[in-house]
Short mmCIF file of C-alpha atoms (C1' of nucleotides) in Angstrom, two decimals:
data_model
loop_
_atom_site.label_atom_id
_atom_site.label_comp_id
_atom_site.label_asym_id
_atom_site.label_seq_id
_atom_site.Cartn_x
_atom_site.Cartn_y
_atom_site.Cartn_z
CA UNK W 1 -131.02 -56.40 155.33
CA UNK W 2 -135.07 -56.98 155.28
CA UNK W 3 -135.31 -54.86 151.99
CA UNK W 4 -131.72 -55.61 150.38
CA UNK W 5 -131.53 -54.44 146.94
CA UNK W 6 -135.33 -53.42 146.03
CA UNK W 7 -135.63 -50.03 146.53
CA UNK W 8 -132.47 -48.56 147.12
CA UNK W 9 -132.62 -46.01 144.11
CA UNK W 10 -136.12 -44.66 143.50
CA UNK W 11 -137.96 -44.86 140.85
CA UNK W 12 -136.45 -41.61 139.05
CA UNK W 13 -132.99 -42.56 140.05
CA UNK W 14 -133.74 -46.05 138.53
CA UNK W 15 -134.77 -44.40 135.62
CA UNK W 16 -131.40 -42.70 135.25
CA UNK W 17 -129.91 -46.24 135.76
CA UNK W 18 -131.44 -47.38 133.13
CA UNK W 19 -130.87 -44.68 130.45
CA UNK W 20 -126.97 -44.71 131.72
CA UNK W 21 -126.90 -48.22 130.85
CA UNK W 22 -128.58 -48.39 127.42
CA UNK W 23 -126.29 -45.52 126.71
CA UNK W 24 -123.27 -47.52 127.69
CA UNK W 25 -124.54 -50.75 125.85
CA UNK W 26 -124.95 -48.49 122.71
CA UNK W 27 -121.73 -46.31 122.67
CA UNK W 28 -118.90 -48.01 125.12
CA UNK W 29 -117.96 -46.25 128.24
CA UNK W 30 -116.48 -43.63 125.95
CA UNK W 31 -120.29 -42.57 125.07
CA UNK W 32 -121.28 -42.68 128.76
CA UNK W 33 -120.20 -39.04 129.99
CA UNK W 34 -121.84 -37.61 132.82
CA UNK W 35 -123.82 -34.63 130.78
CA UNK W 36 -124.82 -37.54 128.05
CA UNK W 37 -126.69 -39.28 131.13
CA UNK W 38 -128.31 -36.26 131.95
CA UNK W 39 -128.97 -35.29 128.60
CA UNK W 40 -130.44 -38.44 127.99
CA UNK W 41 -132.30 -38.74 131.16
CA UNK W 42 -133.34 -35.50 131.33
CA UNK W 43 -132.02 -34.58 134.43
CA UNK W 44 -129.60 -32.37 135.42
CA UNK W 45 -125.83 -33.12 136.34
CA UNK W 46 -126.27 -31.53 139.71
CA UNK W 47 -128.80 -34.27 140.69
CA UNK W 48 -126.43 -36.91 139.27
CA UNK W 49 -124.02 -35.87 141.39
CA UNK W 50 -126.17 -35.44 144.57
CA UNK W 51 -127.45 -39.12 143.88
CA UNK W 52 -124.41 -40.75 143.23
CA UNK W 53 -121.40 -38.75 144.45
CA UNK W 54 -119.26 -38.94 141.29
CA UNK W 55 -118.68 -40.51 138.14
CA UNK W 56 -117.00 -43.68 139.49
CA UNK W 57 -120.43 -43.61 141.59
CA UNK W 58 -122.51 -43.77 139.03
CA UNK W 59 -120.90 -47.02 137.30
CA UNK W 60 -121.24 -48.54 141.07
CA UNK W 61 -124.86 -47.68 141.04
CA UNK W 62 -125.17 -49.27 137.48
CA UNK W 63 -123.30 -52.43 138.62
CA UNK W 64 -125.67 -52.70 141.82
CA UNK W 65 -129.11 -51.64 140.15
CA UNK W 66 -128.69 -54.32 137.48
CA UNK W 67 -127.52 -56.91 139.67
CA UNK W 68 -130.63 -56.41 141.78
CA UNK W 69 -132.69 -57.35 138.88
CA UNK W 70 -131.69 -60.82 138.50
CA UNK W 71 -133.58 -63.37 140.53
CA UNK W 72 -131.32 -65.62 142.36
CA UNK W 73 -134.23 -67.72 142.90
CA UNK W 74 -133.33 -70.89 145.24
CA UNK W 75 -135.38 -73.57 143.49
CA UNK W 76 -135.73 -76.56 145.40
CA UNK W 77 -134.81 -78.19 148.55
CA UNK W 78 -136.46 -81.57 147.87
CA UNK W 79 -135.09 -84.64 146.50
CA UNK W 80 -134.27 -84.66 142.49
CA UNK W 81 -135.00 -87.02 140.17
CA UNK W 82 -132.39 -88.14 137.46
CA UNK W 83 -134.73 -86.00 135.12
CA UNK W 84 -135.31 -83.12 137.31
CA UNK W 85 -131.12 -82.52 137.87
CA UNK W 86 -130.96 -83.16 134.30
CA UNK W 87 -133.82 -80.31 133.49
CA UNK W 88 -132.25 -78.24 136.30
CA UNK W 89 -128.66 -78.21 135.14
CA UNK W 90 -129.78 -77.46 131.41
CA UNK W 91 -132.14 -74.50 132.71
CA UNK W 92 -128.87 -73.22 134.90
CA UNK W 93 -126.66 -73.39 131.63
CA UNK W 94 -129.41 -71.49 129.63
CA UNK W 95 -129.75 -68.75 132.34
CA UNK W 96 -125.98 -68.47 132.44
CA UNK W 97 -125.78 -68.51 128.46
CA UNK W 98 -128.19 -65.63 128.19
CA UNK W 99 -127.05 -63.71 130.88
CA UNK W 100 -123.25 -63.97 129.90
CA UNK W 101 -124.49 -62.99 126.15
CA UNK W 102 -126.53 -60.31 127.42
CA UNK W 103 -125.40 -57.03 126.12
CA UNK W 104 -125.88 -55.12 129.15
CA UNK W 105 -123.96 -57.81 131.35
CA UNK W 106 -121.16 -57.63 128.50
CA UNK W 107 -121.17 -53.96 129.04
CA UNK W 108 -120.89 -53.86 132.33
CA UNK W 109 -118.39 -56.50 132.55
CA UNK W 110 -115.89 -54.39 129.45
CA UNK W 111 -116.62 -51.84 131.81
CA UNK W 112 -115.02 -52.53 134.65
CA UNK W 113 -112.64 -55.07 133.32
CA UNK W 114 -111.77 -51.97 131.01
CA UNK W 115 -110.81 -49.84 134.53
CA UNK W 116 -109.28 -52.83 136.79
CA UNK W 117 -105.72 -52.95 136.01
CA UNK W 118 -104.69 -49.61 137.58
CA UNK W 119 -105.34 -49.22 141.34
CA UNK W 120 -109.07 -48.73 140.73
CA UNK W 121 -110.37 -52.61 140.81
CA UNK W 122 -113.39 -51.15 143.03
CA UNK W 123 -116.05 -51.76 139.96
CA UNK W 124 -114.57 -55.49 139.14
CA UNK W 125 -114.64 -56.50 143.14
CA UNK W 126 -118.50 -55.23 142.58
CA UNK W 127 -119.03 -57.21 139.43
CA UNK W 128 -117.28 -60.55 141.18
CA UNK W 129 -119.40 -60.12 144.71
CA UNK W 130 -122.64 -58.84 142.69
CA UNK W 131 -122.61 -61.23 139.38
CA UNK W 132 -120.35 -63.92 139.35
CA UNK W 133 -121.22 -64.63 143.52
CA UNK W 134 -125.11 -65.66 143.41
CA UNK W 135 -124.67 -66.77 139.91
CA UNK W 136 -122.22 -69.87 141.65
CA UNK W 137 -124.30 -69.80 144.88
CA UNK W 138 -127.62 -71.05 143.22
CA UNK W 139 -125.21 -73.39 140.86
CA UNK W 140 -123.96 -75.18 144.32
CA UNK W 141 -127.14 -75.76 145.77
CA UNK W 142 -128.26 -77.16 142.53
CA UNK W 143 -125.35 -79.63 142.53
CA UNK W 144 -125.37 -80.18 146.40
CA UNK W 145 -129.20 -81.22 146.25
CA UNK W 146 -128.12 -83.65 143.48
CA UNK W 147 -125.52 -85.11 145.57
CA UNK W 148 -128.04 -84.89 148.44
CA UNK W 149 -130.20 -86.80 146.08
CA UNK W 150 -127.59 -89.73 145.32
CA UNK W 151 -127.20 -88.83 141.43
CA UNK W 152 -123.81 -86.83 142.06
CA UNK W 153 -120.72 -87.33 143.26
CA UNK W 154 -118.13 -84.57 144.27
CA UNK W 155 -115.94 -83.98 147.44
CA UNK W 156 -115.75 -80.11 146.82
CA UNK W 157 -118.66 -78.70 145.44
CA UNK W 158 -116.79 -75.30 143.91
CA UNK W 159 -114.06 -78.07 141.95
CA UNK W 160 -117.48 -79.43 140.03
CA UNK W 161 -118.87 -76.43 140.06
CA UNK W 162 -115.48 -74.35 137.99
CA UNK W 163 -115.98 -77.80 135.80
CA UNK W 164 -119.58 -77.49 135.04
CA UNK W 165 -119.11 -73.54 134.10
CA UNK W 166 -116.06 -74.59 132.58
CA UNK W 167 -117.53 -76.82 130.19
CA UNK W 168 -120.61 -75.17 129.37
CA UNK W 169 -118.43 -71.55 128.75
CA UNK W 170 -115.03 -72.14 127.44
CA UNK W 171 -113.27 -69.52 126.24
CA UNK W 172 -116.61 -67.70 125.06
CA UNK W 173 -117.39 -64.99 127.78
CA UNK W 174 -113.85 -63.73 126.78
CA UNK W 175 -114.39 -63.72 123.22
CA UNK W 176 -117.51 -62.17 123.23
CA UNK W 177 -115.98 -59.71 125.37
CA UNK W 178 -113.33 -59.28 122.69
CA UNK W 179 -115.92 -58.71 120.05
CA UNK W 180 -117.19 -61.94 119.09
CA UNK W 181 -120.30 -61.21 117.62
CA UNK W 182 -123.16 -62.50 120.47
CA UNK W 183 -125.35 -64.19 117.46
CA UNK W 184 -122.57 -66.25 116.67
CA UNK W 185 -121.85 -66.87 120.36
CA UNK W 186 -125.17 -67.59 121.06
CA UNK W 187 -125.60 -70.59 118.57
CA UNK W 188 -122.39 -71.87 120.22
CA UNK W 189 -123.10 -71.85 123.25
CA UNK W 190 -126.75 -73.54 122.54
CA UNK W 191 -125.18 -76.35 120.99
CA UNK W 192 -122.91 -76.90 123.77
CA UNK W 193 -125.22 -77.06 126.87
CA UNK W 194 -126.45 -80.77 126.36
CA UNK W 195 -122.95 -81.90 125.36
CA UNK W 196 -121.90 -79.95 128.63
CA UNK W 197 -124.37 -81.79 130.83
CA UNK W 198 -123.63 -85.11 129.60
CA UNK W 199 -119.82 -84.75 129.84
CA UNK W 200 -120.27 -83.34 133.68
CA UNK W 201 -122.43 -86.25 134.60
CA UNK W 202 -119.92 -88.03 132.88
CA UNK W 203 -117.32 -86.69 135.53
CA UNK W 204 -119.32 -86.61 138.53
CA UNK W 205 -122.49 -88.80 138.27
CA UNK W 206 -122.99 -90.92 141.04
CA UNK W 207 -122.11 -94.22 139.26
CA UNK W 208 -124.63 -96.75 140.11
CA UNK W 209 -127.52 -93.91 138.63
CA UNK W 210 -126.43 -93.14 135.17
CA UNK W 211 -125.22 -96.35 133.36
CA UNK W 212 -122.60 -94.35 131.76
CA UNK W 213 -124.52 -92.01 129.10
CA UNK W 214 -123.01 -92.42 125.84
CA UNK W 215 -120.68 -95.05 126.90
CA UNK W 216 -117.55 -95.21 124.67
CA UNK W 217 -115.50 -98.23 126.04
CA UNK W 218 -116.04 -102.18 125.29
CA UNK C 1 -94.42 -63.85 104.36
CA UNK C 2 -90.89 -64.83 104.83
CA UNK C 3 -90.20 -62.47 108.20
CA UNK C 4 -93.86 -62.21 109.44
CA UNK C 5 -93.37 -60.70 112.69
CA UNK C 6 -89.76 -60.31 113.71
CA UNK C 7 -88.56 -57.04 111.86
CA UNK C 8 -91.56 -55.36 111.51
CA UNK C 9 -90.18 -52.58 114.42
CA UNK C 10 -86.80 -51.62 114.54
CA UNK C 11 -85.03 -51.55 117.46
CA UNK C 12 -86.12 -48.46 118.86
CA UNK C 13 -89.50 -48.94 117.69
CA UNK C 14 -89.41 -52.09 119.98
CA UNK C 15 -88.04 -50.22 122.78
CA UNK C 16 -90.41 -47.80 122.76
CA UNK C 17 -93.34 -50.35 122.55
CA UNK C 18 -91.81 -52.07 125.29
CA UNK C 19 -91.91 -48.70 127.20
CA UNK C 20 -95.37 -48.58 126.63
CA UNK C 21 -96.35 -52.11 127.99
CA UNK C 22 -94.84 -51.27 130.88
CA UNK C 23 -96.90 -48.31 131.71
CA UNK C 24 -99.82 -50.29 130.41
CA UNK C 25 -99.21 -53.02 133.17
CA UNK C 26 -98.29 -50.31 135.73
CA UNK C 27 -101.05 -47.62 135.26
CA UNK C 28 -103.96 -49.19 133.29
CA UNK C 29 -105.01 -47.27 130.14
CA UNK C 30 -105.70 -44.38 131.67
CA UNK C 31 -101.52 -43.97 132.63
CA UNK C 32 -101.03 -44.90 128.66
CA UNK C 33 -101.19 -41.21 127.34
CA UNK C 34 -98.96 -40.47 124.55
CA UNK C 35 -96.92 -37.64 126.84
CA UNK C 36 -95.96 -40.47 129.07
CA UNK C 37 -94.89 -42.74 126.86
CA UNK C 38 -92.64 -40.60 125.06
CA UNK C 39 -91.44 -39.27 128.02
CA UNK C 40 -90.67 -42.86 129.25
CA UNK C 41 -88.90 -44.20 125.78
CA UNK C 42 -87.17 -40.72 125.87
CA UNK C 43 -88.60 -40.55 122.19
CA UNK C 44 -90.71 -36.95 121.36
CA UNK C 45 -94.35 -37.42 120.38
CA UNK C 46 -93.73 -36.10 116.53
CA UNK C 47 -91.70 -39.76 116.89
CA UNK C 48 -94.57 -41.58 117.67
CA UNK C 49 -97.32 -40.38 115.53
CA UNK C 50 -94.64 -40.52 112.64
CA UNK C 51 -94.10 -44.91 113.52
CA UNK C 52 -97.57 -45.27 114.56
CA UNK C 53 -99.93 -43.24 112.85
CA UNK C 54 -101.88 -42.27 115.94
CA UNK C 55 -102.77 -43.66 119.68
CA UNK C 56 -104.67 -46.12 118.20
CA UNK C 57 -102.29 -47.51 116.13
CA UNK C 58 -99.63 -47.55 118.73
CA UNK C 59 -101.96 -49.92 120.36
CA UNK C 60 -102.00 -52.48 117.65
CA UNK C 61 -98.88 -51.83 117.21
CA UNK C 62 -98.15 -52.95 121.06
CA UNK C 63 -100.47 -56.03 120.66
CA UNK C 64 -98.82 -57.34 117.49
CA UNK C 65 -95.43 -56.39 118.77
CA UNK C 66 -96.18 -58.81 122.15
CA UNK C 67 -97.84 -61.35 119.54
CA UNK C 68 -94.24 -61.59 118.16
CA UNK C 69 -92.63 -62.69 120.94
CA UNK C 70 -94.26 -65.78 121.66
CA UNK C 71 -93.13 -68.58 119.78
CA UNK C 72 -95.84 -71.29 118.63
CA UNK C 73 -93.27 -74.03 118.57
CA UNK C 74 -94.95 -77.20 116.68
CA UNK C 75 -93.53 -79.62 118.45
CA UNK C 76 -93.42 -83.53 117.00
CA UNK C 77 -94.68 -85.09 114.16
CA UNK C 78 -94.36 -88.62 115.13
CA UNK C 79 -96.40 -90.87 117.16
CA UNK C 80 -96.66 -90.50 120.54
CA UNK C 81 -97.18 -92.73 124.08
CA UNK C 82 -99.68 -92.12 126.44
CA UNK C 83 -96.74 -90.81 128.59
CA UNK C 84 -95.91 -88.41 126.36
CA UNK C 85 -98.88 -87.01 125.19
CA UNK C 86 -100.15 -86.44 128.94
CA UNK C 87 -96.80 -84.63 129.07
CA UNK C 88 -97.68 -82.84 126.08
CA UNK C 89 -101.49 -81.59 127.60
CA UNK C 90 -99.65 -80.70 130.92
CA UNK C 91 -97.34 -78.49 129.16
CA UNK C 92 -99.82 -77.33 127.06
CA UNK C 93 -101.78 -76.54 129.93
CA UNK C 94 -99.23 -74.64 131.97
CA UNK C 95 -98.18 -72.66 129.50
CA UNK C 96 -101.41 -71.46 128.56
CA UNK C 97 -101.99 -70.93 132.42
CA UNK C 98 -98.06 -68.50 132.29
CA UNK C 99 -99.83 -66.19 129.15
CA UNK C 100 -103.27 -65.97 130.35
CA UNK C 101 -101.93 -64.98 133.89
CA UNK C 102 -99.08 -62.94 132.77
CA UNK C 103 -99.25 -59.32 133.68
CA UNK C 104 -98.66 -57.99 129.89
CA UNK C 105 -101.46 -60.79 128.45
CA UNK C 106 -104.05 -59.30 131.08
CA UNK C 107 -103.56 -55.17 130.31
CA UNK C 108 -103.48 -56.15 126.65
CA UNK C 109 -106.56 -58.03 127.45
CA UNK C 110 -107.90 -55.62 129.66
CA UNK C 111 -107.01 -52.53 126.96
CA UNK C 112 -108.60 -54.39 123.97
CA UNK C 113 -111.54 -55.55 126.25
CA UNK C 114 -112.55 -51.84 127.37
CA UNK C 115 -112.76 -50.04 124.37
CA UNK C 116 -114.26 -53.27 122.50
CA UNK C 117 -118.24 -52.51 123.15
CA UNK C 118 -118.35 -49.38 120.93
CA UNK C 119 -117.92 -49.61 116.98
CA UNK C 120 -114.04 -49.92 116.96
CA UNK C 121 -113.55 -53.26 118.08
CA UNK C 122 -110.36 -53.13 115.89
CA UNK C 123 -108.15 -53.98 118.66
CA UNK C 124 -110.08 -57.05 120.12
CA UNK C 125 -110.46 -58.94 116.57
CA UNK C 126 -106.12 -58.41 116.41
CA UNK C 127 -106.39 -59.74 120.31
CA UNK C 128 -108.43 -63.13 119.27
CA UNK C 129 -106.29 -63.47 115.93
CA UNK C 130 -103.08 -62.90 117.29
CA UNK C 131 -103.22 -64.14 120.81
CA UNK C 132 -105.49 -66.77 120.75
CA UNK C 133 -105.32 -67.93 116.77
CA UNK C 134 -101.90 -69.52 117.22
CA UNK C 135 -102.35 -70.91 120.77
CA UNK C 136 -105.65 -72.42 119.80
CA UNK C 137 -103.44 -73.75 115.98
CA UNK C 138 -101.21 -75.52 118.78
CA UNK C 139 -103.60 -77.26 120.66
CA UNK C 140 -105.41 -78.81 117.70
CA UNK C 141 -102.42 -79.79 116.17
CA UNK C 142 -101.55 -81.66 119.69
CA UNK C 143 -104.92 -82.80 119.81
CA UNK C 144 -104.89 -84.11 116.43
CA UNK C 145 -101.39 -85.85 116.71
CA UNK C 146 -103.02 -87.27 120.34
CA UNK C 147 -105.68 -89.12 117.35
CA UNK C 148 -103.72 -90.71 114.42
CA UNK C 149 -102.14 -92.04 117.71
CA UNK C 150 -105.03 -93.41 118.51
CA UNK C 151 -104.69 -92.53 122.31
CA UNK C 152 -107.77 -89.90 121.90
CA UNK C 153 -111.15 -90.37 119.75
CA UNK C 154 -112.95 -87.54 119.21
CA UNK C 155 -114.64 -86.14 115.68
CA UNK C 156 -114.91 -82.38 116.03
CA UNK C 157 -111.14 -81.45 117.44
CA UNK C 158 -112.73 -77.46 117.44
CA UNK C 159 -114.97 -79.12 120.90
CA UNK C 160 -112.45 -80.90 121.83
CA UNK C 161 -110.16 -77.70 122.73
CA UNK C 162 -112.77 -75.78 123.85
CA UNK C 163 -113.41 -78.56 126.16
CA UNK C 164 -109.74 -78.82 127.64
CA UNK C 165 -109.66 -75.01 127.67
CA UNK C 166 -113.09 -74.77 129.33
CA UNK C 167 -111.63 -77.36 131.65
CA UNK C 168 -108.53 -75.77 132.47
CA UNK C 169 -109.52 -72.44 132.67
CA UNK C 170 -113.01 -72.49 133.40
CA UNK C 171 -114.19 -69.15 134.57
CA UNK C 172 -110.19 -67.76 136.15
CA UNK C 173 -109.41 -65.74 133.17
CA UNK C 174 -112.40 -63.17 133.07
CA UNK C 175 -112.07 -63.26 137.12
CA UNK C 176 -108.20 -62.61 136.30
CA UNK C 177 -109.71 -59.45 134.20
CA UNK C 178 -111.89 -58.46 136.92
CA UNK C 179 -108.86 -57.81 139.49
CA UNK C 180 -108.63 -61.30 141.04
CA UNK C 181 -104.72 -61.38 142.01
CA UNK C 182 -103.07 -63.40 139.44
CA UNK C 183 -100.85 -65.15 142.42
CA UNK C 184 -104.24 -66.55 143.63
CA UNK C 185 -105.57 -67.23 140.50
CA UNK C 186 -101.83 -68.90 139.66
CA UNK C 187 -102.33 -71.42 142.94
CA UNK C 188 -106.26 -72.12 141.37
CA UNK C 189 -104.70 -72.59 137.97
CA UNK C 190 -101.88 -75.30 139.00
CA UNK C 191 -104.04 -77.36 141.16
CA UNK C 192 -106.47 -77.55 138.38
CA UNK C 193 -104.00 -78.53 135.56
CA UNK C 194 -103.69 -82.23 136.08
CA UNK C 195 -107.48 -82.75 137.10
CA UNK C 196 -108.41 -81.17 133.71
CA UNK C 197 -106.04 -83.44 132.12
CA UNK C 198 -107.54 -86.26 134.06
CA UNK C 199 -111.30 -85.31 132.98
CA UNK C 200 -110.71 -84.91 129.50
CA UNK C 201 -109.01 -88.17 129.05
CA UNK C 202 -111.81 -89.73 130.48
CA UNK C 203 -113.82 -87.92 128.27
CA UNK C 204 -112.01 -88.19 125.09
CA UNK C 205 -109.34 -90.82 125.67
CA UNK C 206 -109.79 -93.53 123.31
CA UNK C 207 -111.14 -96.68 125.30
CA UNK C 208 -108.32 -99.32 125.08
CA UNK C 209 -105.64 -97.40 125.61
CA UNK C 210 -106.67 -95.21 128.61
CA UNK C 211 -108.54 -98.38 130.55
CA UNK C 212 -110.66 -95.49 132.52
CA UNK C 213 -108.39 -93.56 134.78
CA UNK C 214 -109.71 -92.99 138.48
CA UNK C 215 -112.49 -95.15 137.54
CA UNK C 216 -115.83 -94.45 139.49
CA UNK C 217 -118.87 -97.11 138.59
CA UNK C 218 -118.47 -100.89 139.67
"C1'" DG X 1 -151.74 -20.35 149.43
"C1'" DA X 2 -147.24 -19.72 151.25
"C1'" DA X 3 -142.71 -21.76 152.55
"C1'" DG X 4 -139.43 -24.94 151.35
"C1'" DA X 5 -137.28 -28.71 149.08
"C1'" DA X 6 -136.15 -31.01 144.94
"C1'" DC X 7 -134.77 -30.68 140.49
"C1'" DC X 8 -134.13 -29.25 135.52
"C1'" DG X 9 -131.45 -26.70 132.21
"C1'" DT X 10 -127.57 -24.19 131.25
"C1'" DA X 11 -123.63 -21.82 131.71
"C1'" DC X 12 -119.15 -21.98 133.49
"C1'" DC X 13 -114.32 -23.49 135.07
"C1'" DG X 14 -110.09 -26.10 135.22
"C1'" DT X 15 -107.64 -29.60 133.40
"C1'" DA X 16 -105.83 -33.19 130.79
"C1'" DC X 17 -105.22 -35.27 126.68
"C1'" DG X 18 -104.61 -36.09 121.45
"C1'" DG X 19 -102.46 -34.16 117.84
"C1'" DT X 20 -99.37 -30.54 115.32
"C1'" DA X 21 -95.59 -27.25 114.60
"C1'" DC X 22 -91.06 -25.74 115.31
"C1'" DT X 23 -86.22 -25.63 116.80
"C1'" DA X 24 -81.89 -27.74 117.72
"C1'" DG X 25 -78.74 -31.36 117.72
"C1'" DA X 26 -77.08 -35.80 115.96
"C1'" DT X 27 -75.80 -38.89 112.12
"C1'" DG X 28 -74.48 -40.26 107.70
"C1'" DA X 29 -73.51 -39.55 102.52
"C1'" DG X 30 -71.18 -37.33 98.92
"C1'" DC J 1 -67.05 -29.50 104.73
"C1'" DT J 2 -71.76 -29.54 103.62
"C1'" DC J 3 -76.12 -30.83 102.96
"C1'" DA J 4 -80.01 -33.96 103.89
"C1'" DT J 5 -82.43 -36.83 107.09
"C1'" DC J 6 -83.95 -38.13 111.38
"C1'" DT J 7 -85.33 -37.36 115.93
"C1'" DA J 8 -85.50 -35.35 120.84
"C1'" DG J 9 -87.53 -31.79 123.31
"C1'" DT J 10 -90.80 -28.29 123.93
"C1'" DA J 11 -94.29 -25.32 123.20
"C1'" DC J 12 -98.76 -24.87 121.51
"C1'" DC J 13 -103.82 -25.58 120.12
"C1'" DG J 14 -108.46 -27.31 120.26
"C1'" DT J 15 -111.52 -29.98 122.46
"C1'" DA J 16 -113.95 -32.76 125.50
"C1'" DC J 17 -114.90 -34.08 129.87
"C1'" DG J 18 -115.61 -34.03 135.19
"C1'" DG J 19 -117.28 -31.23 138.46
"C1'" DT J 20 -119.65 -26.80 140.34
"C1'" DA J 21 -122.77 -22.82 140.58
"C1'" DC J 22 -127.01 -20.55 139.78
"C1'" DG J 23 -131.61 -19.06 138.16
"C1'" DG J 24 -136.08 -20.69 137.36
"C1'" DT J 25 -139.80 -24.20 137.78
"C1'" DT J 26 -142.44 -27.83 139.80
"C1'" DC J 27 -143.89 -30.57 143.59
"C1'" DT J 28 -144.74 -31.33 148.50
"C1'" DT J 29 -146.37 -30.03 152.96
"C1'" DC J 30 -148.51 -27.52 156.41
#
DNA sequence: GAAGAACCGTACCGTACGGTACTAGATGAG
DNA sequence: CTCATCTAGTACCGTACGGTACGGTTCTTC
């Protein structure tokens, strides 16, 4: 537990990792056959298979060596300004934007939502516990030190929490995994954060600290 | 034009695709071989590539074929009450909650999802025009009918749905994808409904006629 | 510098699947 | 009755992939 998620491929095995994944980001998991890995990474399929057990291993490995590359940095524990949840909130939505439209997260994620159905749903528990979990863990500290802070109100932080991700995703995650072209996405989804933030402070703003940002009623 | 979508499969053609959603749901894509389906639908494989051209094409062939089946009822033209156009969203609302959770909607999903990444992303663009064209055609024209009644104000109805869907569904469906049971996701989904409802009328409810539900400032 | 481990490259095996060919039986028209 | 069409069932083919085995090379360690 000291050393988590650093070093547990080596370098070479990272390596692999890494040549696995642009191969699956280029080609689909139909390109990403165990002797194109090799080929690619110039290693042999024994090793692969001493390293990661089997195929299905190898995906795993994927799924857990990018997930350890993501930062789930905890930023603050002090109190927040009106400004500073504001900045915060808009820097979550970005992160989340960019990861979501990141080609090797939509990879991964056709990947194993491409193998759930059948019995198999081993990668997608992986994906949910290694993606979508300290994605939502550093949102709800976020929000809980703004309620901490008096500029939120909320009674159960995952409810504003699905709201806020709501609002700032949609339906996009989905279409992009359908296809949707990430350039388009992308524009969408940038002209969406601010509206996002403003509606969610709209819903759960601690009254008495936001006069009611673009107020609509006499 | 005049039939769109009912005839296009005969009778046995439909029975056959129905055979073949039903292995979908059961075994995933991988249990979707063309053997097993024409063992299933008792048909012989000379059958299938004859109707369908080849695997692929069955595949479309089973999206559009589950795209025919649901009906995008338009349902009023008049003016409506507050009453009835909350009635209206929770509808809405639910029913979009049935497909997305349905067991067919998530292996078609699922099938068009996996083998989107690479260049043939054939079968997600008929996913996004089939399945989510005409449920998207309905909300906006619910949405729109919820305006010239002057019970919403809003300019861009295009964010306005993507703001009740984001709402409603927030992040469930991809989680749905992932493996999360749909009976969980189900209980998630109903408790969520009304709230959603409840936010966006705050959000987009025209100001006189919704005098701030659950109102929150002084 | 020798012993041993790790590993690359390749060749190999079994299988499973997509797609095609062929035969036999059913159905319907003339 | 007969011929044409359609289709079920089966057998078959080529290929591509997952997984294994092995010889040769490099790197580590004492």
């Amino acid at each position: 537990m000291s050393k988590p998620e650093q070093d547990q491929f080596s370098p070479r095995q990272s390596a692999v990792l890494e040549e696995a994944l642009r191969l699956l980001v280029e080609g689909g998991e139909k390109a990403l056959t165990t002797a194109g890995v090799a080929r690619a990474a110039n290693c042999s399929k024994e090793s692969l298979y001493k390293w990661f057990g089997d195929r299905d291993g190898l995906l795993a490995a994927m799924i857990a060596y990018q997930a350890s590359k993501v930062r789930t940095y905890e930023p603050t524990g002090s109190k927040l300004t009106r400004e500073e949840l504001r900045a915060h909130l808009l820097t979550f939505i970005r992160d989340l934007d960019e990861v979501l439209s990141g080609e090797v997260s939509l990879a991964l994620n056709r990947l194993s939502i491409g193998q759930a159905g059948a019995g198999g749903g081993k990668l997608g528990r992986l994906m949910l516990e290694r993606g979508r979990g300290p994605i939502g863990k550093r949102a709800m500290a976020l929000l809980e030190a703004g309620r901490r802070s008096g500029l939120l109100d909320f009674s159960d932080g995952g409810e504003a929490y699905e709201t806020l991700y709501g609002l700032a995703v949609s339906d996009l995650h989905v279409r992009m995994l359908l296809g949707v072209s990430p350039e388009t996405a992308r524009k969408e989804l940038g002209s969406r954060a601010e509206r996002a933030i403003d509606a969610f402070l709209r819903l759960y703003g601690a009254a008495n600290k936001w006069e009611e940002p673009r107020i609509r009623h006499a």
